[in-house]
Amino acid sequence: MTAGTAENGRFTSTKLAGAVRHDWTRDEVAALFALPFPDLIYQAQTVHRAYFDATQVQVSTLLSIKTGGCPEDCAYCPQSAKYDTGVKAEKLMALDVVLKEAKAAKDAGASRFCMGAAWRNPKDRDLDKVCAMVEGVRAMGLETCVTLGMLTKPQAERLKDSGLDYYNHNLDTSPEFYGDIITTRTYQDRLDTLSHVRDAGINVCCGGIVGMGESADDRVGMIATLASLPAHPESVPINMLVQVEGTPLMGESKLDPLDFVRTIAAARITMPRSMVRLSAGREDMNDEMQALCFLAGANSIFYGPKLLTTPNPAADRDRVLMNRLGMRAMD
Ligand code: SF4
């Protein structure tokens, strides 16, 4: 199948829905965002169904294994030491505590266990401890994902040797808007870490955040950048900003929820084989909004009461939602 053009929201005879392409232009992505909403959702559903069972949702659980005290200045993040958010800096969690949490996540139905550490980059001695966590969690039959900040090539290889399945490192936003959000490392630093991870043979989890005061063109730029990476990230988390008191983005004007849905749909259409994760911000979304996100091609969620340091819907609410929609967790 080849990818659909945006003209009138219909697929042309030369290009059908759902090809995996890496040459998406900004104009093409902008044209997707500009489609009438029903046409956009129709395209997203068509692409989604070409690769996935649209009734299934992959479920991940995220644990903060090292909270707070981060030297980076990401303007959305309550874990940055630069902002007074009330998040206390903690040490790296002990292995047995992490394994207990992983077991509970597995019992609750998670298939992937993600571990996040608030570091600019891991020290080699910390990496050894994280590798032991990866080995332990994998031994339980769960997929593993970690997010530890920037990695060198040897560190990525060390993680691969421990059996790591996924590494999360988000591009966050468009290259143009990035400097308004983070000044302590560059967009290129992020791309370099992503290529070390990819070269090491680890699956990539990479997406961004919307609702940070970016323009519509920045949302286009973020999706176009992700979709034109040499290989699409296997997981693409799309986050709605969770505003936290004390961070510079507190009080930012709220994004139109339908623009969030459009971003999900554009990710689905441009990265047809990727798992598109409806990520942070779900706590503030009603069931109808989440249903729209699934219709737009989201097929992964985080399960559990917390996403690192911000609230997430309780597992019970998610179960009720899945039942209401006739959807189920992916095996
Ligand atoms: S997003 Fe990550 S790197 Fe940025 S401040 Fe928060 S913990 Fe640090």
Coordinates of C-alpha atoms and ligand atoms in Angstrom, one line a residue:
M1 CA 0.0 0.0 0.0
T2 CA 1.2 3.5 -0.6
A3 CA 0.3 6.5 1.5
G4 CA -2.8 8.7 1.0
T5 CA -2.6 12.2 -0.3
A6 CA -4.4 14.8 1.7
E7 CA -6.5 16.0 -1.3
N8 CA -10.1 16.2 -0.2
G9 CA -9.3 13.6 2.4
R10 CA -9.5 10.9 -0.3
F11 CA -6.8 8.5 -1.3
T12 CA -5.6 8.9 -4.9
S13 CA -5.3 6.1 -7.3
T14 CA -1.5 6.3 -7.2
K15 CA -1.2 6.4 -3.4
L16 CA -3.3 4.2 -1.1
A17 CA -3.5 4.2 2.6
G18 CA -0.7 3.1 4.9
A19 CA 2.7 2.9 3.3
V20 CA 5.6 3.3 5.5
R21 CA 7.4 6.4 4.2
H22 CA 10.3 8.4 5.5
D23 CA 10.0 11.3 3.1
W24 CA 7.1 13.2 4.6
T25 CA 7.3 16.9 3.8
R26 CA 6.0 19.6 6.1
D27 CA 3.5 20.6 3.5
E28 CA 2.1 17.1 3.3
V29 CA 1.8 16.9 7.1
A30 CA 0.3 20.4 7.3
A31 CA -2.3 19.2 4.7
L32 CA -3.3 16.3 6.9
F33 CA -3.8 18.7 9.9
A34 CA -5.9 20.9 7.7
L35 CA -8.3 18.1 6.6
P36 CA -11.9 18.3 7.6
F37 CA -12.1 16.4 10.9
P38 CA -14.2 13.5 9.5
D39 CA -11.8 13.0 6.6
L40 CA -8.8 13.0 8.9
I41 CA -10.3 10.5 11.2
Y42 CA -11.3 8.3 8.3
Q43 CA -7.8 8.3 6.9
A44 CA -6.4 7.6 10.4
Q45 CA -8.8 4.7 10.9
T46 CA -8.1 3.3 7.4
V47 CA -4.3 3.3 8.1
H48 CA -4.8 2.0 11.6
R49 CA -6.8 -1.0 10.5
A50 CA -4.3 -1.9 7.8
Y51 CA -1.8 -2.7 10.5
F52 CA -3.6 -3.2 13.8
D53 CA -6.7 -4.6 15.4
A54 CA -8.5 -1.3 16.2
T55 CA -10.1 -2.8 19.3
Q56 CA -6.8 -3.6 21.0
V57 CA -4.7 -1.3 23.2
Q58 CA -1.2 -2.0 24.3
V59 CA -0.8 -1.3 28.0
S60 CA 2.4 -0.1 29.6
T61 CA 3.2 0.9 33.2
L62 CA 5.6 3.6 34.1
L63 CA 7.7 3.8 37.3
S64 CA 9.9 6.6 38.4
I65 CA 13.1 4.8 39.5
K66 CA 14.9 8.0 40.3
T67 CA 12.8 11.1 41.0
G68 CA 13.6 14.8 41.0
G69 CA 16.8 16.8 41.2
C70 CA 17.4 16.8 37.4
P71 CA 19.9 19.4 36.2
E72 CA 18.0 20.0 32.9
D73 CA 15.6 22.9 32.4
C74 CA 12.7 21.3 30.4
A75 CA 10.0 24.0 31.0
Y76 CA 7.2 21.4 31.4
C77 CA 8.9 19.2 34.0
P78 CA 8.3 19.2 37.7
Q79 CA 11.5 17.1 38.2
S80 CA 13.9 19.8 37.1
A81 CA 16.0 21.1 40.0
K82 CA 15.6 24.6 38.5
Y83 CA 12.0 24.9 39.4
D84 CA 10.3 25.0 42.8
T85 CA 7.6 22.4 42.4
G86 CA 7.7 20.5 45.6
V87 CA 9.1 17.4 44.0
K88 CA 11.9 16.1 46.3
A89 CA 15.1 14.7 44.8
E90 CA 15.4 11.0 45.6
K91 CA 18.1 8.3 45.1
L92 CA 17.9 5.5 42.6
M93 CA 15.4 3.0 43.8
A94 CA 16.6 -0.4 45.1
L95 CA 16.4 -3.4 42.8
D96 CA 14.0 -5.4 45.0
V97 CA 11.5 -2.4 45.2
V98 CA 11.5 -2.1 41.4
L99 CA 10.9 -5.8 40.9
K100 CA 8.0 -5.7 43.3
E101 CA 6.4 -2.9 41.3
A102 CA 7.0 -4.7 38.1
K103 CA 5.3 -7.8 39.4
A104 CA 2.3 -5.7 40.5
A105 CA 2.2 -4.1 37.1
K106 CA 2.2 -7.5 35.4
D107 CA -0.6 -8.8 37.7
A108 CA -2.6 -5.7 36.7
G109 CA -2.3 -6.6 33.0
A110 CA 0.7 -4.5 31.8
S111 CA 2.8 -6.0 29.0
R112 CA 5.6 -3.5 29.2
F113 CA 7.3 -2.0 32.2
C114 CA 8.9 1.4 31.7
M115 CA 11.4 2.9 34.1
G116 CA 12.2 6.6 34.2
A117 CA 15.2 8.3 35.8
A118 CA 15.5 12.1 36.1
W119 CA 19.1 12.4 34.8
R120 CA 20.8 14.5 32.2
N121 CA 22.6 11.3 31.4
P122 CA 23.4 8.2 33.4
K123 CA 26.7 7.6 35.1
D124 CA 28.3 4.3 34.2
R125 CA 27.8 3.0 37.8
D126 CA 24.2 3.9 37.7
L127 CA 23.8 2.2 34.4
D128 CA 25.0 -1.1 35.9
K129 CA 22.2 -0.9 38.4
V130 CA 19.6 -0.1 35.7
C131 CA 20.8 -3.0 33.7
A132 CA 20.2 -5.3 36.7
M133 CA 16.6 -3.9 36.8
V134 CA 16.1 -4.6 33.1
E135 CA 17.4 -8.2 33.5
G136 CA 15.1 -8.8 36.5
V137 CA 12.0 -7.3 34.9
R138 CA 12.6 -9.2 31.6
A139 CA 12.9 -12.4 33.6
M140 CA 9.2 -11.9 34.6
G141 CA 8.2 -12.0 31.0
L142 CA 7.5 -8.2 30.7
E143 CA 8.9 -6.0 27.9
T144 CA 11.3 -3.4 29.3
C145 CA 11.7 0.3 28.5
V146 CA 13.9 2.9 30.2
T147 CA 14.3 6.6 29.9
L148 CA 17.5 7.9 31.4
G149 CA 18.4 11.0 29.4
M150 CA 21.2 11.3 26.9
L151 CA 23.3 8.1 26.1
T152 CA 26.7 7.6 24.6
K153 CA 27.1 4.8 22.0
P154 CA 28.8 2.4 24.5
Q155 CA 26.0 3.0 27.1
A156 CA 23.3 2.2 24.5
E157 CA 25.2 -1.0 23.7
R158 CA 25.5 -1.9 27.4
L159 CA 21.7 -1.5 27.7
K160 CA 21.2 -3.7 24.7
D161 CA 23.4 -6.4 26.2
S162 CA 21.2 -6.4 29.3
G163 CA 18.2 -7.2 27.1
L164 CA 16.5 -3.8 27.0
D165 CA 13.6 -3.8 24.5
Y166 CA 12.8 0.0 24.3
Y167 CA 14.5 3.3 25.0
N168 CA 12.4 6.4 25.4
H169 CA 13.8 9.7 24.4
N170 CA 11.3 12.3 23.2
L171 CA 12.0 15.0 20.6
D172 CA 9.3 17.0 22.6
T173 CA 8.4 19.5 19.9
S174 CA 9.5 21.0 16.6
P175 CA 13.2 22.0 16.0
E176 CA 12.1 25.6 15.9
F177 CA 10.2 25.7 19.2
Y178 CA 12.6 23.5 21.0
G179 CA 14.8 26.3 22.3
D180 CA 11.8 27.9 24.0
I181 CA 11.3 24.8 26.1
I182 CA 14.8 23.5 26.8
T183 CA 18.1 25.3 26.8
T184 CA 20.4 22.8 28.5
R185 CA 20.8 20.5 25.5
T186 CA 20.1 20.8 21.8
Y187 CA 17.8 19.1 19.4
Q188 CA 20.8 17.6 17.8
D189 CA 21.8 16.0 21.2
R190 CA 18.4 14.3 21.2
L191 CA 18.8 13.1 17.6
D192 CA 22.3 11.8 18.5
T193 CA 21.0 9.7 21.4
L194 CA 18.2 8.4 19.2
S195 CA 20.7 7.2 16.7
H196 CA 22.9 5.5 19.3
V197 CA 19.8 3.7 20.6
R198 CA 18.8 2.7 17.1
D199 CA 22.3 1.6 16.1
A200 CA 22.5 -0.6 19.2
G201 CA 19.4 -2.5 18.0
I202 CA 17.1 -1.2 20.7
N203 CA 13.5 -0.3 19.8
V204 CA 12.9 3.5 19.9
C205 CA 10.1 5.2 21.9
C206 CA 10.0 8.8 20.8
G207 CA 7.3 11.4 20.6
G208 CA 6.4 14.8 22.0
I209 CA 4.3 17.1 24.0
V210 CA 1.6 19.4 22.8
G211 CA -0.2 22.3 24.6
M212 CA 3.1 24.0 25.5
G213 CA 2.2 27.2 23.7
E214 CA 3.6 26.0 20.4
S215 CA 2.0 27.0 17.1
A216 CA 0.0 24.7 14.8
D217 CA 3.1 24.8 12.6
D218 CA 5.2 23.5 15.4
R219 CA 2.9 20.5 15.8
V220 CA 3.3 19.9 12.1
G221 CA 7.1 20.2 12.5
M222 CA 7.2 17.7 15.3
I223 CA 5.2 15.1 13.4
A224 CA 7.1 15.7 10.2
T225 CA 10.5 15.3 12.1
L226 CA 9.4 12.1 13.7
A227 CA 7.9 10.7 10.5
S228 CA 11.1 11.5 8.5
L229 CA 13.5 9.7 10.9
P230 CA 15.5 7.0 9.1
A231 CA 13.3 4.4 10.9
H232 CA 10.0 5.4 12.6
P233 CA 10.0 5.0 16.4
E234 CA 8.3 1.8 17.3
S235 CA 6.4 3.7 20.0
V236 CA 5.3 7.3 19.5
P237 CA 4.0 8.8 22.8
I238 CA 1.9 11.9 22.2
N239 CA 1.5 13.9 25.5
M240 CA -0.9 16.7 26.4
L241 CA 1.0 19.1 28.7
V242 CA 0.1 18.5 32.4
Q243 CA 0.6 21.9 33.9
V244 CA 2.4 21.8 37.2
E245 CA 2.7 24.7 39.7
G246 CA 6.2 26.1 39.8
T247 CA 7.1 25.1 36.2
P248 CA 7.4 27.9 33.6
L249 CA 4.6 26.4 31.5
M250 CA 2.1 26.7 34.4
G251 CA -0.8 29.0 33.2
E252 CA -0.1 28.4 29.5
S253 CA -3.3 28.7 27.5
K254 CA -5.0 25.3 27.0
L255 CA -4.9 23.6 23.6
D256 CA -8.1 22.9 21.8
P257 CA -8.7 19.2 22.6
L258 CA -9.5 18.6 18.9
D259 CA -6.1 19.8 18.0
F260 CA -4.7 17.1 20.3
V261 CA -6.8 14.5 18.4
R262 CA -5.5 15.9 15.1
T263 CA -1.9 15.4 16.3
I264 CA -2.7 11.8 17.2
A265 CA -4.3 11.2 13.8
A266 CA -1.3 12.8 12.0
A267 CA 1.1 10.5 13.9
R268 CA -1.0 7.5 13.0
I269 CA -1.2 8.3 9.3
T270 CA 2.5 9.2 8.9
M271 CA 3.8 6.3 11.1
P272 CA 1.4 3.5 10.3
R273 CA 3.3 0.6 11.9
S274 CA 4.1 2.5 15.2
M275 CA 2.3 2.1 18.4
V276 CA 0.8 5.6 19.0
R277 CA 0.6 6.2 22.7
L278 CA -2.1 8.4 24.3
S279 CA 0.3 9.4 27.1
A280 CA 0.4 12.2 29.7
G281 CA -2.7 14.3 30.1
R282 CA -5.3 11.5 30.1
E283 CA -6.2 12.3 33.7
D284 CA -7.8 15.5 32.5
M285 CA -9.6 13.9 29.5
N286 CA -13.1 12.6 29.7
D287 CA -14.0 9.2 28.2
E288 CA -15.4 10.7 25.1
M289 CA -12.2 12.5 24.4
Q290 CA -10.1 9.4 24.9
A291 CA -12.5 7.5 22.6
L292 CA -11.8 10.1 19.9
C293 CA -8.1 9.6 20.4
F294 CA -8.5 5.8 19.9
L295 CA -10.6 6.5 16.8
A296 CA -7.7 8.7 15.6
G297 CA -5.4 5.8 15.9
A298 CA -4.0 5.8 19.4
N299 CA -3.4 2.2 20.4
S300 CA -1.3 2.3 23.6
I301 CA -1.8 3.8 27.1
F302 CA -0.1 4.0 30.4
Y303 CA -1.9 2.1 33.2
G304 CA -1.5 3.0 36.8
P305 CA -2.2 5.9 39.1
K306 CA 0.9 8.0 38.4
L307 CA 3.1 9.0 35.4
L308 CA 6.4 9.7 37.0
T309 CA 5.2 12.5 39.3
T310 CA 1.9 13.5 37.7
P311 CA -1.5 11.8 38.2
N312 CA -2.9 9.2 35.7
P313 CA -6.4 7.6 35.6
A314 CA -6.9 4.8 38.1
A315 CA -6.8 1.3 36.6
D316 CA -10.4 0.9 37.5
R317 CA -11.5 3.9 35.4
D318 CA -9.5 2.5 32.5
R319 CA -11.1 -0.9 32.8
V320 CA -14.6 0.7 32.7
L321 CA -13.5 2.8 29.7
M322 CA -12.3 -0.3 27.8
N323 CA -15.5 -2.1 28.6
R324 CA -17.6 0.8 27.5
L325 CA -15.7 0.9 24.2
G326 CA -15.7 -2.9 23.7
M327 CA -11.9 -2.6 23.6
R328 CA -9.3 -4.8 25.3
A329 CA -5.6 -5.0 26.3
M330 CA -3.3 -6.3 23.6
D331 CA -1.8 -9.6 24.3
Ligands
SF4_1 S1 12.1 15.9 31.3 FE1 13.7 14.6 31.9 S2 15.6 15.6 31.4 FE2 13.9 17.2 31.4 S3 14.0 18.1 33.5 FE3 12.5 16.4 33.5 S4 13.6 14.6 34.2 FE4 15.1 16.1 33.5

